[in-house]
Short mmCIF file of C-alpha atoms and ligand atoms in Angstrom, two decimals:
data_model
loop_
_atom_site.label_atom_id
_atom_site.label_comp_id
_atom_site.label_asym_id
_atom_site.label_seq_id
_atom_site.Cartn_x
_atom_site.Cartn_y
_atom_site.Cartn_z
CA UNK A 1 -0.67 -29.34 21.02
CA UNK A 2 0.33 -26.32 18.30
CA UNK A 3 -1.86 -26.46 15.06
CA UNK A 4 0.65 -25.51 12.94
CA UNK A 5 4.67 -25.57 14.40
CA UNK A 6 7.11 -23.76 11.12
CA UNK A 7 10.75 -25.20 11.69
CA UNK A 8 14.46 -23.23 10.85
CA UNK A 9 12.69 -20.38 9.23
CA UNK A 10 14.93 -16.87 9.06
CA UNK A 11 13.07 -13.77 9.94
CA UNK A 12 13.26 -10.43 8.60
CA UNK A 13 15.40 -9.24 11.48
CA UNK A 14 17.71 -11.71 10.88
CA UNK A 15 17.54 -14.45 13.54
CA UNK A 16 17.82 -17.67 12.01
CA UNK A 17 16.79 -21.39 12.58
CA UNK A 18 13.46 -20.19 14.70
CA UNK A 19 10.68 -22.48 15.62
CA UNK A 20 7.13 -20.29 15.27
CA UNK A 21 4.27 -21.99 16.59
CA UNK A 22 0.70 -21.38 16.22
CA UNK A 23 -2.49 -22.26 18.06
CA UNK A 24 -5.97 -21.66 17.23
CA UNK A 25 -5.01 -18.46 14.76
CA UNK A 26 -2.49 -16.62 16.86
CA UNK A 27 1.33 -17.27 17.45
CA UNK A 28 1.87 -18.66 20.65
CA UNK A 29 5.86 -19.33 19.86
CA UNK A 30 8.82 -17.63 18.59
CA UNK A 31 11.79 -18.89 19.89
CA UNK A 32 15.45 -20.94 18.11
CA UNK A 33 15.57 -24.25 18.03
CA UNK A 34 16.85 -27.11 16.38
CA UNK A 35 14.90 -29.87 14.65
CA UNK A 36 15.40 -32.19 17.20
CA UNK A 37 13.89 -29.65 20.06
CA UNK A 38 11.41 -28.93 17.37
CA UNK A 39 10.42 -33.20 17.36
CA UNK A 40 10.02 -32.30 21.19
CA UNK A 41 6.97 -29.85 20.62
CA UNK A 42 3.33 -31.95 19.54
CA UNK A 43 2.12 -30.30 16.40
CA UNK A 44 -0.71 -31.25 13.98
CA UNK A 45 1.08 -29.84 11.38
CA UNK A 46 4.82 -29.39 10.14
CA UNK A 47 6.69 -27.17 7.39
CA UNK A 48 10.59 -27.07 7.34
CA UNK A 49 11.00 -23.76 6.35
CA UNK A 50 14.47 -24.78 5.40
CA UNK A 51 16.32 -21.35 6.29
CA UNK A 52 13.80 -19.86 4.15
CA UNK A 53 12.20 -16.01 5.45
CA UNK A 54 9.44 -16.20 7.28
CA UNK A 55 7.50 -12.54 7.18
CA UNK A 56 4.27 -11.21 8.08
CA UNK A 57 2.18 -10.51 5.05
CA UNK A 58 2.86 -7.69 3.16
CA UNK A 59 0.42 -4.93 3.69
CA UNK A 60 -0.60 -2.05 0.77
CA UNK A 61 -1.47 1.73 2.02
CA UNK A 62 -2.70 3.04 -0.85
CA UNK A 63 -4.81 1.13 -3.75
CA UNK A 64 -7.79 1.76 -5.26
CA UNK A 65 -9.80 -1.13 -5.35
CA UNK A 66 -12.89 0.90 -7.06
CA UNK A 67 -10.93 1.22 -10.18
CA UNK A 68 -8.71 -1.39 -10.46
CA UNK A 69 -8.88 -4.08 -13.37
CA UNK A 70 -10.81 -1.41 -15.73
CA UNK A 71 -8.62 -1.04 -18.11
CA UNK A 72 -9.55 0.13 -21.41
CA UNK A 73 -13.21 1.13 -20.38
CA UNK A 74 -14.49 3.23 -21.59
CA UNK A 75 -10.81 3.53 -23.45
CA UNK A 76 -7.04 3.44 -22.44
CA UNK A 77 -5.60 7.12 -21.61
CA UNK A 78 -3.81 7.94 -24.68
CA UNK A 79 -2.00 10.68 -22.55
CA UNK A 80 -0.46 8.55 -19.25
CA UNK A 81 -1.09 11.90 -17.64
CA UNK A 82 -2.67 12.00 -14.19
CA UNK A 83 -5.32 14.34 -15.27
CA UNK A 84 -6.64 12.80 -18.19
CA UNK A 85 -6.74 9.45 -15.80
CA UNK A 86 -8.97 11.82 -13.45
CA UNK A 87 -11.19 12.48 -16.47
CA UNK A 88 -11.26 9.09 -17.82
CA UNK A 89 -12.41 8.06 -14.73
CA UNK A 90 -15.25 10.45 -14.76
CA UNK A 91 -16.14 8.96 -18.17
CA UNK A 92 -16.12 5.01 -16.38
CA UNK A 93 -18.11 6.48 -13.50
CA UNK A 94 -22.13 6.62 -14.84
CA UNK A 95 -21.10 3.19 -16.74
CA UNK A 96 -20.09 1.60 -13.50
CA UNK A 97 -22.73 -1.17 -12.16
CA UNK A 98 -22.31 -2.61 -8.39
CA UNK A 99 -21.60 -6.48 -9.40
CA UNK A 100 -19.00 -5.47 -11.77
CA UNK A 101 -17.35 -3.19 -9.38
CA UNK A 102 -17.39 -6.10 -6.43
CA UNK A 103 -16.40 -9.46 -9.04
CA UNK A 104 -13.46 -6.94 -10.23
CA UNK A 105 -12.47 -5.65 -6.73
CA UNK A 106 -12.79 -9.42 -5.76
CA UNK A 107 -10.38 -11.26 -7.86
CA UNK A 108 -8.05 -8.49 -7.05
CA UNK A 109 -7.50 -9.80 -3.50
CA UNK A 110 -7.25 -12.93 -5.25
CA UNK A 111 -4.21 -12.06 -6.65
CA UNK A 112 -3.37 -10.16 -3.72
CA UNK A 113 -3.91 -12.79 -1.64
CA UNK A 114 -1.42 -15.58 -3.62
CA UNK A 115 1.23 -12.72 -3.46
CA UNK A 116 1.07 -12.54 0.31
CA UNK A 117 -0.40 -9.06 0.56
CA UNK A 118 -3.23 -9.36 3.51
CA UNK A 119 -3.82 -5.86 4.16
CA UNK A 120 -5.13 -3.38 1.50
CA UNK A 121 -6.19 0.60 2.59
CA UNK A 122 -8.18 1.72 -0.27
CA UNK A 123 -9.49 4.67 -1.70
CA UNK A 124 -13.01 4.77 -2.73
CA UNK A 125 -14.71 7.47 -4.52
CA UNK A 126 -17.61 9.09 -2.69
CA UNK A 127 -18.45 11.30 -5.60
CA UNK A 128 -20.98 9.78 -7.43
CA UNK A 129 -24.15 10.53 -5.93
CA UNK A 130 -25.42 6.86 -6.16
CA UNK A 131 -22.49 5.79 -3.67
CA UNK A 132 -21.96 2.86 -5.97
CA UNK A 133 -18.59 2.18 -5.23
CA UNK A 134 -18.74 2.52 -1.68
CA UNK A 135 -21.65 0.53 -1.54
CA UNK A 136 -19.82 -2.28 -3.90
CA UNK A 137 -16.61 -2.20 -1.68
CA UNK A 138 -18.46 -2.29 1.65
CA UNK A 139 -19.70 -5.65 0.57
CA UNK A 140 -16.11 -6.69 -0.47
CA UNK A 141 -14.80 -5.66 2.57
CA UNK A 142 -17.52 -8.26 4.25
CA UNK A 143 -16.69 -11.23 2.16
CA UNK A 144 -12.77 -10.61 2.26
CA UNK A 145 -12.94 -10.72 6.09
CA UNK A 146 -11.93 -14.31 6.43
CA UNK A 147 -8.53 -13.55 4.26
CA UNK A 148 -7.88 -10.32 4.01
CA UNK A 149 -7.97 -6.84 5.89
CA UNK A 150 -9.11 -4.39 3.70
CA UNK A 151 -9.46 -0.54 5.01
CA UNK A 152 -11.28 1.84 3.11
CA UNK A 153 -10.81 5.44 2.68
CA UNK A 154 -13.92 8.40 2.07
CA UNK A 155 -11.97 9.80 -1.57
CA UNK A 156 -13.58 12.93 -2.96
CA UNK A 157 -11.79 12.35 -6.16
CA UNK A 158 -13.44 15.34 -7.86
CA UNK A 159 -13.00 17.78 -5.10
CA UNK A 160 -14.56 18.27 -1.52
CA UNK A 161 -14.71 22.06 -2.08
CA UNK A 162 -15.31 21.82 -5.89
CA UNK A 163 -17.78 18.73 -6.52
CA UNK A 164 -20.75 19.52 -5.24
CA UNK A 165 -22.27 16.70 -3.44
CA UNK A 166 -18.88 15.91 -2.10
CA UNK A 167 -19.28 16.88 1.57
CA UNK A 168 -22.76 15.21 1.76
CA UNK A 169 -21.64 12.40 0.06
CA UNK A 170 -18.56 11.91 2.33
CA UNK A 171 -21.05 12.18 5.38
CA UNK A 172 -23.03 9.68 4.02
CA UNK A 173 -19.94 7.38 3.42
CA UNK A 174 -18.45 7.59 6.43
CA UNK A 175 -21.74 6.57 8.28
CA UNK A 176 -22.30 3.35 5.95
CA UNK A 177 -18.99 2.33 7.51
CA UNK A 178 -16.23 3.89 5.59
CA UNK A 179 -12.81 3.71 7.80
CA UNK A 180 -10.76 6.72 6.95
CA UNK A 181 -11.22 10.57 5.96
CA UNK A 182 -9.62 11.01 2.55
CA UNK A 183 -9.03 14.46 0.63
CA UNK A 184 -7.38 16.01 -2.77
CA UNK A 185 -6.73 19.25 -1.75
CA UNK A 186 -4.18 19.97 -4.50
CA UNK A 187 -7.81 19.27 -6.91
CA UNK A 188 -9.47 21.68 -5.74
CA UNK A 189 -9.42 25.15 -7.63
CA UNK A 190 -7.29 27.51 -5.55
CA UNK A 191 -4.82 26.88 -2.62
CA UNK A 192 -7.07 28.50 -0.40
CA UNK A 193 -10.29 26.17 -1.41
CA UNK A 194 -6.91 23.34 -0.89
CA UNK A 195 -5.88 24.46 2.79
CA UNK A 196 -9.85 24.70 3.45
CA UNK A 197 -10.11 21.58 2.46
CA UNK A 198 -7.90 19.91 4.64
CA UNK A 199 -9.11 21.32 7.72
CA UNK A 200 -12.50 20.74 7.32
CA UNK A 201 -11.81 16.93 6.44
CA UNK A 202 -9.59 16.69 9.54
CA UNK A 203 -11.62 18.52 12.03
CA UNK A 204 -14.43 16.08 11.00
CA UNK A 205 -12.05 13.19 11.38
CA UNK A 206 -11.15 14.50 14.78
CA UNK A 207 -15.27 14.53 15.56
CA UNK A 208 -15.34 10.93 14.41
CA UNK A 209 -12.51 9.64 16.32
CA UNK A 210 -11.33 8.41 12.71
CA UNK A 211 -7.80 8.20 10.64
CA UNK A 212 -7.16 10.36 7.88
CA UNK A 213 -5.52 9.47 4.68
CA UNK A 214 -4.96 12.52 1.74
CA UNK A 215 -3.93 12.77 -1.48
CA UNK A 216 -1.89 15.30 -0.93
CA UNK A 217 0.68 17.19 -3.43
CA UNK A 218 0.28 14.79 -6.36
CA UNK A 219 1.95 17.49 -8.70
CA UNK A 220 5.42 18.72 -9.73
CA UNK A 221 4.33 21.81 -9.03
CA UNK A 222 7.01 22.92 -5.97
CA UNK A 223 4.37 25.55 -4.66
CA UNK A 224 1.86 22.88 -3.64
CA UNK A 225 2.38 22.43 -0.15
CA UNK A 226 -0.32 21.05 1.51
CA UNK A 227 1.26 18.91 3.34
CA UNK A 228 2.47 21.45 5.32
CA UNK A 229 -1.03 22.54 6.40
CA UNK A 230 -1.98 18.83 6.95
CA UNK A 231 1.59 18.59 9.52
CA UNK A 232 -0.38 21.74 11.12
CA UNK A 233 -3.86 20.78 11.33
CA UNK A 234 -2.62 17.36 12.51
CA UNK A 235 -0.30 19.41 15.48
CA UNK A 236 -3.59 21.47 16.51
CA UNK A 237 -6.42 18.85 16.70
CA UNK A 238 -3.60 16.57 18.26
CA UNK A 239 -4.05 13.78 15.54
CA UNK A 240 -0.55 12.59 16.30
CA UNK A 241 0.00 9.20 14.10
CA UNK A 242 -3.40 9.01 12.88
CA UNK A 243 -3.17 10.85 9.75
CA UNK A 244 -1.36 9.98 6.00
CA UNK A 245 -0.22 12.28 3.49
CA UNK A 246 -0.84 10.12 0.17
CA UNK A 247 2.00 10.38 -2.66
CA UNK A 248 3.22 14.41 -1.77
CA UNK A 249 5.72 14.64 -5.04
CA UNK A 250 5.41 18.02 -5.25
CA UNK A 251 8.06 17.22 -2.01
CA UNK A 252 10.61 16.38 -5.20
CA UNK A 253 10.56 19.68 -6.22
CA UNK A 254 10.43 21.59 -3.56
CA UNK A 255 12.98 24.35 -2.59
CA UNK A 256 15.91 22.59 -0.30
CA UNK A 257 15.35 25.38 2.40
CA UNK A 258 11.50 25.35 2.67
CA UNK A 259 11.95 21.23 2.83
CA UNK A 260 14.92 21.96 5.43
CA UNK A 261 11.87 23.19 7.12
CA UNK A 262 8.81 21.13 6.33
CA UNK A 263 10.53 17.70 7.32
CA UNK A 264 10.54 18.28 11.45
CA UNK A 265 7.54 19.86 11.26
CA UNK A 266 5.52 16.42 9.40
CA UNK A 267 7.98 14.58 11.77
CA UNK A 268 6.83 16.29 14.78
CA UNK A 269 2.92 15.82 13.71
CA UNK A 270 3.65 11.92 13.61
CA UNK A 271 2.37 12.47 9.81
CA UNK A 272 3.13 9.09 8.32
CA UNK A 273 3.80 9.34 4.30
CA UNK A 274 2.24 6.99 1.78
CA UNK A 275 4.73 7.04 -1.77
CA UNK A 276 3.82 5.20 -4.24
CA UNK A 277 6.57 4.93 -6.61
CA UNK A 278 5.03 2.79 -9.71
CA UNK A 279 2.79 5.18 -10.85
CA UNK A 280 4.23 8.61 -9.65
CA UNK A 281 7.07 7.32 -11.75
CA UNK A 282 5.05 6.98 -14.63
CA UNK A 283 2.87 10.00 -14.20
CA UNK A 284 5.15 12.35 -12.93
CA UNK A 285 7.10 14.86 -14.68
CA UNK A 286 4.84 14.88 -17.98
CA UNK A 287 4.98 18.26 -18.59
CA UNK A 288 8.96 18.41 -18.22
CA UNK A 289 11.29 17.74 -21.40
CA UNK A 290 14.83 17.22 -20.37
CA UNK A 291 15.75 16.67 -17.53
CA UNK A 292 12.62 14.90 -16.44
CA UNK A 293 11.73 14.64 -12.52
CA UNK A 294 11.19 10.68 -11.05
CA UNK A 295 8.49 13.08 -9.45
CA UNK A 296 8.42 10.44 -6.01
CA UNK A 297 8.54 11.87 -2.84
CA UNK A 298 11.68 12.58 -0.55
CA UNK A 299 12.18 9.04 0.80
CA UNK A 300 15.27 8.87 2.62
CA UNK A 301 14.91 12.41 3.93
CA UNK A 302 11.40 11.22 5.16
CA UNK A 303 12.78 8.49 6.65
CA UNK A 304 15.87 10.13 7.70
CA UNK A 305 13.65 13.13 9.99
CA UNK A 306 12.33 10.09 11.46
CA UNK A 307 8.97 9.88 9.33
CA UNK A 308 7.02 6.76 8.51
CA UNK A 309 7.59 6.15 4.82
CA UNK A 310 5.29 3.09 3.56
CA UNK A 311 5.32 2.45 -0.64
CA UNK A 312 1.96 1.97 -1.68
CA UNK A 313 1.07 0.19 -5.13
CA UNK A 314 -2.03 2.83 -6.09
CA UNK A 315 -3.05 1.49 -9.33
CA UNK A 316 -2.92 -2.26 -11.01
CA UNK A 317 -4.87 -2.10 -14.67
CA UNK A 318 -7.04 1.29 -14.71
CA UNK A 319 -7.41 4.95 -16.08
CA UNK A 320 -4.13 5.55 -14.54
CA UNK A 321 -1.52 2.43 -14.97
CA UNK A 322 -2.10 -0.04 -17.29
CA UNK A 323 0.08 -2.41 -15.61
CA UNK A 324 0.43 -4.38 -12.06
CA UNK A 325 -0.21 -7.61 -10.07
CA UNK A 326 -0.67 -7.11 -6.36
CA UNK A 327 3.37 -7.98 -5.99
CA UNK A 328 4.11 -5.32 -2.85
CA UNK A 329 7.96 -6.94 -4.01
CA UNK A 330 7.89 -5.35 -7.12
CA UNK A 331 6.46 -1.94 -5.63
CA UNK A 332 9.46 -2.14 -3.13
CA UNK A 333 12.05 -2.82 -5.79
CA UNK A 334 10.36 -0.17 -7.79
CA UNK A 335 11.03 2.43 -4.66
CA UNK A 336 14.45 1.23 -3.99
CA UNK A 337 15.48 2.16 -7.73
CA UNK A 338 13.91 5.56 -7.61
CA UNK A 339 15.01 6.28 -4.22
CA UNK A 340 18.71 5.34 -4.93
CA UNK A 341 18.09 3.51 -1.77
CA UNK A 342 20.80 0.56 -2.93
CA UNK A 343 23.01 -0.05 0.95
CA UNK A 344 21.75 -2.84 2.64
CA UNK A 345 20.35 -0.91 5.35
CA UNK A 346 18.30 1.58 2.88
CA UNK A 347 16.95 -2.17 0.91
CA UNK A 348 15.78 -3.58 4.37
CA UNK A 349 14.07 -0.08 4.83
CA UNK A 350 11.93 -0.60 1.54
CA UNK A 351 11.00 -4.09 2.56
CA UNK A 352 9.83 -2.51 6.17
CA UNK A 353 7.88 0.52 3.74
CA UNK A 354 5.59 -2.73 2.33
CA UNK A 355 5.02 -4.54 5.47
CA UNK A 356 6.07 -3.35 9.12
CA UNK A 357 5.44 0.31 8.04
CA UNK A 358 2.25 0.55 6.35
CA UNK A 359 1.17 -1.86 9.14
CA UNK A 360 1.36 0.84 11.98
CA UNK A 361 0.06 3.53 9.54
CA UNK A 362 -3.48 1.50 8.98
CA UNK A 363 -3.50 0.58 12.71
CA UNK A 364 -3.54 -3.00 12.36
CA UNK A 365 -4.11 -4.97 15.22
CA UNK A 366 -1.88 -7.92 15.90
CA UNK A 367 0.69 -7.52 13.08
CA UNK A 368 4.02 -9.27 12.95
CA UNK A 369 5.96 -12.21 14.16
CA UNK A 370 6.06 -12.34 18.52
CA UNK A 371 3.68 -13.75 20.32
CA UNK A 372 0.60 -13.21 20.52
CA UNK A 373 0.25 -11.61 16.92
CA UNK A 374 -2.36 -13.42 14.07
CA UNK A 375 -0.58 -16.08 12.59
CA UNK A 376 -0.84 -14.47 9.32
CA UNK A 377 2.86 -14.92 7.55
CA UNK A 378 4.57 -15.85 4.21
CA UNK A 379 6.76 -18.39 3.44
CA UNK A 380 9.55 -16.63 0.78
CA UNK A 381 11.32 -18.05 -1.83
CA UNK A 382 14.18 -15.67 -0.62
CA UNK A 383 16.67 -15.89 2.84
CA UNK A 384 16.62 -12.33 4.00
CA UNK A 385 14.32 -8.97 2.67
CA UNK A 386 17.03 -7.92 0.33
CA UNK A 387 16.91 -11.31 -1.16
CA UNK A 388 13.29 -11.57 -1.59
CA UNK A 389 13.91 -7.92 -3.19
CA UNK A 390 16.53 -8.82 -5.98
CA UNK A 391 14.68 -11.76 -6.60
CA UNK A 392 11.18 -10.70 -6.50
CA UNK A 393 10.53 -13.78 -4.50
CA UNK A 394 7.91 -16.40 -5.14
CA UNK A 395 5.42 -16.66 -1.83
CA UNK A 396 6.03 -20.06 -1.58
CA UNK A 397 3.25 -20.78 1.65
CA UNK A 398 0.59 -18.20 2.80
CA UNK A 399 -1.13 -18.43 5.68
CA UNK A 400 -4.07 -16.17 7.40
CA UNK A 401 -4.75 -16.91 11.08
CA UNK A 402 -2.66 -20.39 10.65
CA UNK A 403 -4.79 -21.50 8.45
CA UNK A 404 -2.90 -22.03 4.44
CA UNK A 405 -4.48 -19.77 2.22
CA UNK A 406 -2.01 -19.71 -0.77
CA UNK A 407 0.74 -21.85 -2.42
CA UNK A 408 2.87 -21.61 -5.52
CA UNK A 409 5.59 -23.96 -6.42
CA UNK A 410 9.32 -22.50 -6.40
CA UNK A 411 10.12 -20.53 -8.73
CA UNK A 412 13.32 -22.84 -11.27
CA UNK A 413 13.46 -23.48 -14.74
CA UNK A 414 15.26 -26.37 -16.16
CA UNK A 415 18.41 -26.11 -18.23
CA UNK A 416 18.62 -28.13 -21.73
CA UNK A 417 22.55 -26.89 -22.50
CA UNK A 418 24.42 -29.94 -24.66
CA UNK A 419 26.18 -31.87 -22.33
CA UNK A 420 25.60 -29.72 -18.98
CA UNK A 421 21.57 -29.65 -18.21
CA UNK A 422 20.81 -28.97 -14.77
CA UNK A 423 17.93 -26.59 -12.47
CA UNK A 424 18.46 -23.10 -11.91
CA UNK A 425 16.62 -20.90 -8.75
CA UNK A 426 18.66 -18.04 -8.91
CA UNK A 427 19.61 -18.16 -5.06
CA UNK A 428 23.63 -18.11 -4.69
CA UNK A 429 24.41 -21.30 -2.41
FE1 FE2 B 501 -4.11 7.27 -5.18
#
């Protein structure tokens, strides 16, 4: 007897009218078949998925969970620059308290949660002596468990090199339980102190057995190229698809011949790269007048030298973006614009870079839709990825381990026109 048996639901490969049947949290069924072979199979539970897309959750590479939903404290940043978000930040920091940092961080996955997003890698900054936020977000991490993966990442926003506590802090992290190696090497003060950087945080990483996630080349600046010495280090301590570059826009303004260059090598390294297009859209290319840079990484050359390209959302309400809702849609659509990356192909390539994609970056176990995955999927408002793209697409039915976590009615409104009223959903028939 299946727990849970979803009828004619479309998948985001395409194949249509499949049965997917769950049994105590896993999928133990993917096959086609029609409702009256579906009557065939015993099932406590039922849901016509009505040609609807059936996906795994959507997964986010890059947040910052410390941060998030602080808007305006201590004040907004009047700027919209990166760096005055860096010192705003700073400001926040001694202010911060534990339970406010947890009850914020928590009704974040809330929202993440009813959008479908189950996964969430996160920063979290390790340099404030008092390990507050790594503390706070350990315990989030805890009580999420049930509902929602969450991955978190040693950041030494201020600097390893240049913040002084930063390496002992990021020791200290890491053995409290702290996933992932993180880095800013284009923060520290020279791009020797930056390349030094990098392969100390690596080689540690390598020690640890861990992953490594950096933010790496968050600039215009076309002569910040760390990512080239993160491709390296990766190559020598053989680190092959463990390790992230985070945002590398400096990528947009690079030289064509020194990119012509830089792609196989990150492609050969197994380097996996994190964009994340609302905010480097927004931050990006301040200091420019006209023409101003989108200032978001290289994403169809990425993906075309065969390198992992996932679209993180970064930000949602802090020192750095005063918008966002955990919506990994709106992220994607957000990429696809900035990218150019409008043929169907390219669209289905952004949906991957929220779900399939970042899910093999963060190493999740059991992701997707064949058998013996977690039954942790979305019901969409949408019949294919590109649909659920345009239209942004309401996450009708979410479910973690088979069990229904989220619901939200479809998204119509109803039309009062003289003489012609009627329902609109904005799906063509
Ligand atoms: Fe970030």
């Amino acid at each position: 007897m299946l727990d849970l048996l979803i009828t004619q639901a479309t998948l985001p490969d395409g194949r249509s009218g499949m049965l997917v049947g769950v049994q105590a949290g896993r999928i133990v069924l993917v096959q086609p078949g029609s409702e009256a072979q579906a009557a065939d199979l015993p099932a406590a539970e039922r849901v016509d998925a009505a040609g609807l897309l059936l996906s795994p959750p959507f997964v986010d590479a890059h947040f910052h969970l410390d941060a998030t939903l602080s808007y305006g404290l201590p004040r907004v940043n009047a700027s919209g620059t990166l760096l005055e978000g860096i010192a705003l930040w700073g400001e926040l920091k001694p202010q911060l308290t534990q339970d406010a940092l947890v009850q914020r961080a928590l009704t974040y996955c809330d929202w993440a949660v009813a959008r479908g997003l189950l996964a969430i890698r996160s920063h979290v900054d390790i340099c404030d002596d008092r390990l507050l936020a790594v503390d706070a977000l350990l315990d989030v991490k805890r009580r999420v468990a049930p509902y929602l993966d969450l991955q978190l990442v040693a950041f030494p926003q201020d600097g390893l090199l240049r913040s002084p506590n930063a390496w002992a802090n990021l020791q200290r992290a890491l053995d409290r339980g702290v996933d992932v190696v993180g880095g800013i090497p284009h923060f520290e003060r020279t791009m020797d102190d930056g390349a030094a950087s990098v392969r100390q945080l690596c080689e540690e990483a390598a020690r640890r057995g861990l992953r490594v996630d950096m933010h790496c080349d968050e600039s215009d600046d076309p002569l910040s190229r760390h990512i080239e010495t993160l491709a390296a280090v990766t190559q020598r301590l053989g680190l092959h698809g463990r390790v992230v570059g985070s945002h590398c826009t400096s990528l947009h303004s690079m030289d064509n011949y020194y990119v012509s260059k830089l792609l196989p090598l990150i492609a050969e390294a197994g380097v996996g790269i994190v964009a994340n297009p609302l905010i480097n859209i927004t931050l990006q290319g301040r200091h420019d007048s006209y023409p101003k840079r989108r200032g978001m990484t290289r994403v169809p050359e990425l993906l075309a030298a065969g390198v992992p390209v996932a679209f993180g959302h970064d930000c949602a309400m802090d020192p750095w973006y005063s918008l966002g809702q955990a919506d990994m849609l709106e992220v994607a659509s957000m990429g696809l614009h900035v990218a150019q990356m409008t043929g169907q192909d390219a669209m289905r390539q952004c949906f991957a870079a929220v779900t399939d994609t970042p899910a093999r970056l963060l190493g999740l176990d059991g992701y997707g839709i064949t058998v013996g995955c977690h039954a942790d999927l979305v019901l969409l408002q949408a019949r294919s990825p590109v649909e659920a793209l345009r239209l942004r697409a309401t996450r009708l039915k979410v479910w973690r381990r088979g069990t229904l976590v989220a619901s939200t009615p479809p998204a119509t409104a109803q039309l009062m026109l003289p003489g012609r009223p009627g329902r609109v959903d904005f799906m063509l028939p």
